[in-house]
mmCIF file of C-alpha atoms and ligand atoms in Angstrom:
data_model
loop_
_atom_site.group_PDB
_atom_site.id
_atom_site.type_symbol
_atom_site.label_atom_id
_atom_site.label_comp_id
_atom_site.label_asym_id
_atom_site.label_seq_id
_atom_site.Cartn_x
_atom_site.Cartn_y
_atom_site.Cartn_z
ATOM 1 C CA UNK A 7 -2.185 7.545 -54.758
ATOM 2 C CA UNK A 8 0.035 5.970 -52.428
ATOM 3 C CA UNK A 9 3.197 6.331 -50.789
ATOM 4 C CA UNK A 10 6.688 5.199 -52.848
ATOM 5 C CA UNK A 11 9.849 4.548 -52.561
ATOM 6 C CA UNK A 12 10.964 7.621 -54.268
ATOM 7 C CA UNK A 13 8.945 9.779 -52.059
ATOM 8 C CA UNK A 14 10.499 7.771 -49.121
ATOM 9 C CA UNK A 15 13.809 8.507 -50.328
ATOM 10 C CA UNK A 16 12.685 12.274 -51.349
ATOM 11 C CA UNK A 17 11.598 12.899 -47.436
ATOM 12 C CA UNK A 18 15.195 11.455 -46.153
ATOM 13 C CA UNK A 19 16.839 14.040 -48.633
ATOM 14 C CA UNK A 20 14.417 17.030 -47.406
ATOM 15 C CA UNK A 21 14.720 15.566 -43.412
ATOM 16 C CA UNK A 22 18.788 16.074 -43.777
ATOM 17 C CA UNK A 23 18.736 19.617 -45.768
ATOM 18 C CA UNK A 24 15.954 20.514 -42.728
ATOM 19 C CA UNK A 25 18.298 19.552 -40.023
ATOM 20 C CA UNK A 26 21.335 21.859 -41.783
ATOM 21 C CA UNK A 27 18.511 24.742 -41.596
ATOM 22 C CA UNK A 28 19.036 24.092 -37.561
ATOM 23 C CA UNK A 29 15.982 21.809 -37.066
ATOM 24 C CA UNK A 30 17.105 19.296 -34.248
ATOM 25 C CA UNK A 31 13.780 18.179 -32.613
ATOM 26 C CA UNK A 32 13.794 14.467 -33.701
ATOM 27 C CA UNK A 33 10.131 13.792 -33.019
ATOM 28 C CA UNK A 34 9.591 17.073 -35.493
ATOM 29 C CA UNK A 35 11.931 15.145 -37.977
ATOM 30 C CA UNK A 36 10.609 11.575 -37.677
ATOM 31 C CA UNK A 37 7.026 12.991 -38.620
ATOM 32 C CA UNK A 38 8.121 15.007 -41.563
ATOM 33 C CA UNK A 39 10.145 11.525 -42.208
ATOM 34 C CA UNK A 40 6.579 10.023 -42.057
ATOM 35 C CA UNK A 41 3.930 12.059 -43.559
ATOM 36 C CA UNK A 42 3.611 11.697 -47.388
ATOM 37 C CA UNK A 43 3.299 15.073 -48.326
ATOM 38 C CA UNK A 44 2.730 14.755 -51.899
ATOM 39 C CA UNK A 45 -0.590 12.883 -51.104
ATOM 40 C CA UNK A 46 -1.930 16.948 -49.587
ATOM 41 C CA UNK A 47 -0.916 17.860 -53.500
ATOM 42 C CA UNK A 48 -2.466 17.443 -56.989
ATOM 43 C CA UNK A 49 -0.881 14.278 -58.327
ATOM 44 C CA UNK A 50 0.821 16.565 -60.812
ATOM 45 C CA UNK A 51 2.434 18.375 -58.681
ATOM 46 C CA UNK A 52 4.629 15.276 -57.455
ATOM 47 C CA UNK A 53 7.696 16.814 -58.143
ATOM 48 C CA UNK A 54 7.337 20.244 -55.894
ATOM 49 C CA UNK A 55 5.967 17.749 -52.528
ATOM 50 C CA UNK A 56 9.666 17.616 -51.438
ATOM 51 C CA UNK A 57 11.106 21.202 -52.371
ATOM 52 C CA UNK A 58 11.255 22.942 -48.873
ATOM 53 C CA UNK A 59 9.058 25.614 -50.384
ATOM 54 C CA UNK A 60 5.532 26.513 -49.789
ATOM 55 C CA UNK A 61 2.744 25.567 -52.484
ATOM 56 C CA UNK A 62 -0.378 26.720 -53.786
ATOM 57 C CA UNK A 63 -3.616 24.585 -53.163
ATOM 58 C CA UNK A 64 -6.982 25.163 -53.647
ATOM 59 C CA UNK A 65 -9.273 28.810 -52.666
ATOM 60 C CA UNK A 66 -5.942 30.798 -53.112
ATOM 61 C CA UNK A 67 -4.093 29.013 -50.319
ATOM 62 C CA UNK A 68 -1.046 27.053 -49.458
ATOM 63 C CA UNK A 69 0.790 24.489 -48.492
ATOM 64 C CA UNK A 70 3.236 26.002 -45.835
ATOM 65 C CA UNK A 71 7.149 25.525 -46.377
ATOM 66 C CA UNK A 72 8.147 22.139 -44.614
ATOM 67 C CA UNK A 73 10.860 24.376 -42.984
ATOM 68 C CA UNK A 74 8.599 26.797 -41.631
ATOM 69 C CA UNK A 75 6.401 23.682 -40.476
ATOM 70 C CA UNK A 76 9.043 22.552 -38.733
ATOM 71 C CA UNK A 77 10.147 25.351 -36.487
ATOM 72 C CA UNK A 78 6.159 26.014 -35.821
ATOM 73 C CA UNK A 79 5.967 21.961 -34.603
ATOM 74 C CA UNK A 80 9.333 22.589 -32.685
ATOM 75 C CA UNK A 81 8.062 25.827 -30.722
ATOM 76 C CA UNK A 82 5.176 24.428 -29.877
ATOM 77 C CA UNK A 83 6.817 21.622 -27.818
ATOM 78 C CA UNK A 84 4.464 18.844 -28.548
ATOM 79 C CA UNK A 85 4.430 15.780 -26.370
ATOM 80 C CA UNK A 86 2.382 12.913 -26.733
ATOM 81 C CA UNK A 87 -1.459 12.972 -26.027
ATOM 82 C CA UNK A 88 -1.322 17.189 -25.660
ATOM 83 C CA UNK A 89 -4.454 19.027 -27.488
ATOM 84 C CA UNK A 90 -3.176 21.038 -29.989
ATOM 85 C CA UNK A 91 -5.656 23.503 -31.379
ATOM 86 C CA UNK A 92 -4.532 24.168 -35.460
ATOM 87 C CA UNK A 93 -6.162 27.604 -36.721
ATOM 88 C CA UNK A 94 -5.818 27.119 -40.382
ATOM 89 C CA UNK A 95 -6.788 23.849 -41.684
ATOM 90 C CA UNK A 96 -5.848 23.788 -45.560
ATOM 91 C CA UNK A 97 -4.070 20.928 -46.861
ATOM 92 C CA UNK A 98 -4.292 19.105 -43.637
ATOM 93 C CA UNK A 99 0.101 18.481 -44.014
ATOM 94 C CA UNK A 100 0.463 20.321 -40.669
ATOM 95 C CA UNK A 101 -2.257 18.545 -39.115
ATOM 96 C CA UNK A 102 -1.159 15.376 -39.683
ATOM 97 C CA UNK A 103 2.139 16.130 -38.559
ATOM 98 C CA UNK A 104 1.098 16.992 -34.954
ATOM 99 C CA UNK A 105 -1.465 13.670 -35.443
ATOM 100 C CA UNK A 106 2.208 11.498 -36.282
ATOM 101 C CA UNK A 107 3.205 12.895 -33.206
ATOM 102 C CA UNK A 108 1.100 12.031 -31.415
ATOM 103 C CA UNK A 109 -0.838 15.209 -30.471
ATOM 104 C CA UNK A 110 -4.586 14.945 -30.331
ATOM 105 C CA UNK A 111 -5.394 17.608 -32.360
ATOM 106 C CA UNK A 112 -8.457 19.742 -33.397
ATOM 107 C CA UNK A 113 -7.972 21.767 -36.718
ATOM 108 C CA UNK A 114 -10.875 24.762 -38.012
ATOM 109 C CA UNK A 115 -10.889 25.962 -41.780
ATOM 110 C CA UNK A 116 -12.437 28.791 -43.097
ATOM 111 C CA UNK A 117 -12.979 27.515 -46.740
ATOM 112 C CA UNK A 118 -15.643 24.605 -46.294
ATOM 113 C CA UNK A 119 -13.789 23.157 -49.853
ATOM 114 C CA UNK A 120 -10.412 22.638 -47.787
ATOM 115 C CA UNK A 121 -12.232 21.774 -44.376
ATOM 116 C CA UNK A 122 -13.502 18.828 -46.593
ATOM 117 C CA UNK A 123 -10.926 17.574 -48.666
ATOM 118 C CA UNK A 124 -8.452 17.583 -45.607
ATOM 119 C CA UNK A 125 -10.435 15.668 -43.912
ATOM 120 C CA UNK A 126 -10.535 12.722 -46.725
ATOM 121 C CA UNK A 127 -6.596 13.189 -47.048
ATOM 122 C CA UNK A 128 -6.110 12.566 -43.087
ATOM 123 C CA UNK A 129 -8.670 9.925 -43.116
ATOM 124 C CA UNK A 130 -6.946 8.018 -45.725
ATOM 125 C CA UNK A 131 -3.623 8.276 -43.932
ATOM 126 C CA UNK A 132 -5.371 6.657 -41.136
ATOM 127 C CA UNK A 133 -4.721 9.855 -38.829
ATOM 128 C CA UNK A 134 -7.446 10.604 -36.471
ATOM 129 C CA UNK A 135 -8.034 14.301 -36.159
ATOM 130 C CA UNK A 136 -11.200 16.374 -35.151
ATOM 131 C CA UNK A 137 -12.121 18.726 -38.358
ATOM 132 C CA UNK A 138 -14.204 22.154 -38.077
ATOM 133 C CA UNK A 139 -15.578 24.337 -40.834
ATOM 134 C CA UNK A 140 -15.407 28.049 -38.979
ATOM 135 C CA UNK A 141 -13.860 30.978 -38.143
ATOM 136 C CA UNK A 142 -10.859 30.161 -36.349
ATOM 137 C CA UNK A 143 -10.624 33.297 -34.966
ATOM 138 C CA UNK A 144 -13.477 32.122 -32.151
ATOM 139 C CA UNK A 145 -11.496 29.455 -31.110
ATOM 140 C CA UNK A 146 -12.897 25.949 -29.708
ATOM 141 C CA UNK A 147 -13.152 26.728 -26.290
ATOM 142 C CA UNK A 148 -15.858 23.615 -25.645
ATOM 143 C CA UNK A 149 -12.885 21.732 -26.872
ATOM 144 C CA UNK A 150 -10.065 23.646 -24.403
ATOM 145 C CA UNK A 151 -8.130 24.604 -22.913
ATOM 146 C CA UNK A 152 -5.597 23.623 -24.872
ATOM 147 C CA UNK A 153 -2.051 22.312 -24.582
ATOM 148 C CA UNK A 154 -0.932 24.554 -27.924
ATOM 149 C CA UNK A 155 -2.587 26.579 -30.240
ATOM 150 C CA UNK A 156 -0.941 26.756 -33.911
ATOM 151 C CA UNK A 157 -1.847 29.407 -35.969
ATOM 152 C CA UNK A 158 -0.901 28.598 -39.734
ATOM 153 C CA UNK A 159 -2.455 32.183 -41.133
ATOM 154 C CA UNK A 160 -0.483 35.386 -40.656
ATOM 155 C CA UNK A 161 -2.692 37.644 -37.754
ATOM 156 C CA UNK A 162 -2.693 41.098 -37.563
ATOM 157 C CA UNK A 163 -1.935 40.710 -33.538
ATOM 158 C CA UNK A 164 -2.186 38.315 -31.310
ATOM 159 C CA UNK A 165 -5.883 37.047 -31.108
ATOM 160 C CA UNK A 166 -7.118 37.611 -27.302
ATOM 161 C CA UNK A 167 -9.842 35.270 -27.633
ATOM 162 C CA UNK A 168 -6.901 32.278 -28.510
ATOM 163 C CA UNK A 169 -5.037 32.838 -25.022
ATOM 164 C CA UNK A 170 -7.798 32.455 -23.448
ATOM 165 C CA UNK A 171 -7.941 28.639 -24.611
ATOM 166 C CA UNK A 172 -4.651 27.937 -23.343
ATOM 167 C CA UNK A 173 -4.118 25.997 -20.328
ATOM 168 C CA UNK A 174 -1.369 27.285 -17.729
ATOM 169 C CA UNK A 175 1.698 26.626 -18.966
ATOM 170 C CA UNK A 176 0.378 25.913 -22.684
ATOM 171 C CA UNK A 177 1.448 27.951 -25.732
ATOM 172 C CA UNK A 178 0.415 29.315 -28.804
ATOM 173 C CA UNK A 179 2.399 29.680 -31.959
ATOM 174 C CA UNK A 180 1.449 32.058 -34.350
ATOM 175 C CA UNK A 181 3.361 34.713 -37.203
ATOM 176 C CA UNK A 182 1.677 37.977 -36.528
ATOM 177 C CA UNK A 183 1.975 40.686 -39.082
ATOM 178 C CA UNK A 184 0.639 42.353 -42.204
ATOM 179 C CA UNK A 185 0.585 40.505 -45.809
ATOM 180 C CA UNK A 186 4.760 41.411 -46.331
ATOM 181 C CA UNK A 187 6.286 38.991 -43.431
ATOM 182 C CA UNK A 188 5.619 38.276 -40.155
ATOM 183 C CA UNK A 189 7.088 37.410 -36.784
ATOM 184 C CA UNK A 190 6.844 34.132 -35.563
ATOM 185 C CA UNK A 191 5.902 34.852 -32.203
ATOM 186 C CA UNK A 192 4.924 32.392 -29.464
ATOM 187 C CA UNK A 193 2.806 33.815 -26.759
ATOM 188 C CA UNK A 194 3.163 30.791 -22.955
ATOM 189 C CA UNK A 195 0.506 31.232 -20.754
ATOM 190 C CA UNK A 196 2.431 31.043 -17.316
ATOM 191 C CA UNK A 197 -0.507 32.162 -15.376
ATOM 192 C CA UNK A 198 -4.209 32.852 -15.422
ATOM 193 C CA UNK A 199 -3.493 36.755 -16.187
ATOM 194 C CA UNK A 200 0.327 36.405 -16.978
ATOM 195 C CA UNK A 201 1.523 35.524 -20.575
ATOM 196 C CA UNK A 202 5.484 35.602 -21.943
ATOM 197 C CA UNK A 203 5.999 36.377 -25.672
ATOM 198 C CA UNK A 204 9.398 35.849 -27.472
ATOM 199 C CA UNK A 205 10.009 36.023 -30.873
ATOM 200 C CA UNK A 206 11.443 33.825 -33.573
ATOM 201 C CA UNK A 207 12.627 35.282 -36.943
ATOM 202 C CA UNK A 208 10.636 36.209 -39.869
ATOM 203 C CA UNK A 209 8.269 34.215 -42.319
ATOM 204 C CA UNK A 210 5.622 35.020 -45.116
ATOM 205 C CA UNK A 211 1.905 32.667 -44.476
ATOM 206 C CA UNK A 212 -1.573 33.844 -46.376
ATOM 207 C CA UNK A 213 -3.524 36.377 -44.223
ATOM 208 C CA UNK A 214 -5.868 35.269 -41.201
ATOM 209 C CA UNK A 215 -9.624 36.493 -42.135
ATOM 210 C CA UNK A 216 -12.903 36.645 -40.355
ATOM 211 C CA UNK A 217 -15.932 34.796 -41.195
ATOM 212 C CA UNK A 218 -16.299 31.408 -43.311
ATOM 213 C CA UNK A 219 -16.293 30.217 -47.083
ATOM 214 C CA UNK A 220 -19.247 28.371 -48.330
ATOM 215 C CA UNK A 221 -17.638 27.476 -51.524
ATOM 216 C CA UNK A 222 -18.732 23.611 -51.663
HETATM 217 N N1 SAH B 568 -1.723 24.400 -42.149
HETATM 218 C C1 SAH B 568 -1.902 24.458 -43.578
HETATM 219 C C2 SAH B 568 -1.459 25.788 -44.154
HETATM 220 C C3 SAH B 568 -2.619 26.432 -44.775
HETATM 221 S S1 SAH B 568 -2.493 28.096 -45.324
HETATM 222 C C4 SAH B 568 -1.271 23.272 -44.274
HETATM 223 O O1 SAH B 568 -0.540 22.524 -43.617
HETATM 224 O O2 SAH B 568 -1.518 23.071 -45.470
HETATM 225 C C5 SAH B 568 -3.530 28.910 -44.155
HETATM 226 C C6 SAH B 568 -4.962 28.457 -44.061
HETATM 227 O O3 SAH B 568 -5.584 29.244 -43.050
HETATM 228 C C7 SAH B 568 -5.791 28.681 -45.333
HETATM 229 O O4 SAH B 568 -6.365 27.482 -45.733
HETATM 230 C C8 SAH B 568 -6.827 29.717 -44.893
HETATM 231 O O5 SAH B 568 -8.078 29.554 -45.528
HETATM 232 C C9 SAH B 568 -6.925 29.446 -43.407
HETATM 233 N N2 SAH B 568 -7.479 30.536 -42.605
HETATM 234 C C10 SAH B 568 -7.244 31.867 -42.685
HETATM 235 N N3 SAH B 568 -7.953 32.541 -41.763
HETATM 236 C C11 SAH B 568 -8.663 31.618 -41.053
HETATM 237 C C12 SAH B 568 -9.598 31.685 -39.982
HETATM 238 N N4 SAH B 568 -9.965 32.841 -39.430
HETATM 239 N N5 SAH B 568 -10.131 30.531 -39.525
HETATM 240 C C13 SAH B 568 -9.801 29.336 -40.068
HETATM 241 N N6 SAH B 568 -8.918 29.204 -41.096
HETATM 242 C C14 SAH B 568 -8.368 30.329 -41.587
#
């Protein structure tokens, strides 16, 4: 499958109704522009890639809400060349967002099925990103520290072991809660034992778990 017209004009549609939902970061909004997201879907499901909901992929997972990928890409503050750690691999769509902008980024899934078909998906896009099958809840810290750490799963609290990655002055994104919503919370490392938190309204992701999925 390739990219179309109609999705083209699909993504201008869902770009606008994202900016009335208060997006404004235009590097945020020329990547969601970009990004085919219908090509992370089943061909079938062509007419749900533009709804600004979330969808269900493979190994009970999904696709997060382009909204709520959005504000995670804004609040992370991306700028170009930054290593952006994603905890959460699935579909790859959020990946290859912070790839279109121009993030380097390294991205760990816990189902080896995803962690393989994400990678085909962002290799036929032409994005370069650096794919782990693992428990993201270890981190990469051969990889770090990092500029950002996204976490696309909803954790209990605020992993410890994820700060530590972070580079002065980087931050990490991440909805912590249990299974009924969660607070988007981002957590900036300011110093080597100092860390700010604020908090940025509610959302609903599939849990965080420990350990890996050998289901391929
Ligand atoms: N970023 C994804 C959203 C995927 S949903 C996208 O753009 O499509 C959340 C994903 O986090 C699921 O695929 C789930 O398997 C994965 N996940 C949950 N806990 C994890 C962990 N400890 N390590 C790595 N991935 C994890």
């Amino acid at each position: 499958m390739t990219d179309t017209f109609e999705a083209k004009g699909k993504r201008k549609i869902l770009v606008a109704e994202l900016r009335q939902k208060g997006i404004n970061d235009e590097e945020v909004l020329r990547a969601i522009d970009t990004v085919p997201r219908h090509l992370f879907m089943d061909a079938a499901f062509f007419s749900h890639a533009y709804v600004d909901k979330a969808f269900p992929i493979t190994s009970g997972q999904t696709i997060s809400q382009p909204y709520t990928v959005a504000v995670q890409s804004s609040l992370l503050k991306v700028k170009k060349r930054d290593k952006i750690l994603e905890i959460g691999t699935g579909s790859g769509y959020q990946a290859a967002i912070l790839a279109e902008m121009g993030a380097k980024v390294y991205t760990i899934e816990r189902f080896r099925d995803l962690f393989i078909k994400a990678q085909r998906t962002l290799n036929s896009l032409g994005y370069s990103v650096d794919f782990f099958y693992g428990d993201g809840y270890e981190g990469k810290a051969q990889y770090g520290p990092f500029d950002g750490i996204i976490i696309t799963a909803a954790a209990p609290e605020i992993p410890m072991t994820l700060i530590r990655q972070l580079k002065t002055g980087g931050r990490l994104v991440v909805p912590v809660g249990n299974s009924g919503s969660q607070v988007m919370t981002v957590v900036e490392r300011t110093g080597e034992e100092s860390f700010i938190n604020s908090e940025h309204g509610n959302f609903i992701f599939v849990p965080m778990l420990k350990g890996i999925v050998n289901n391929n």
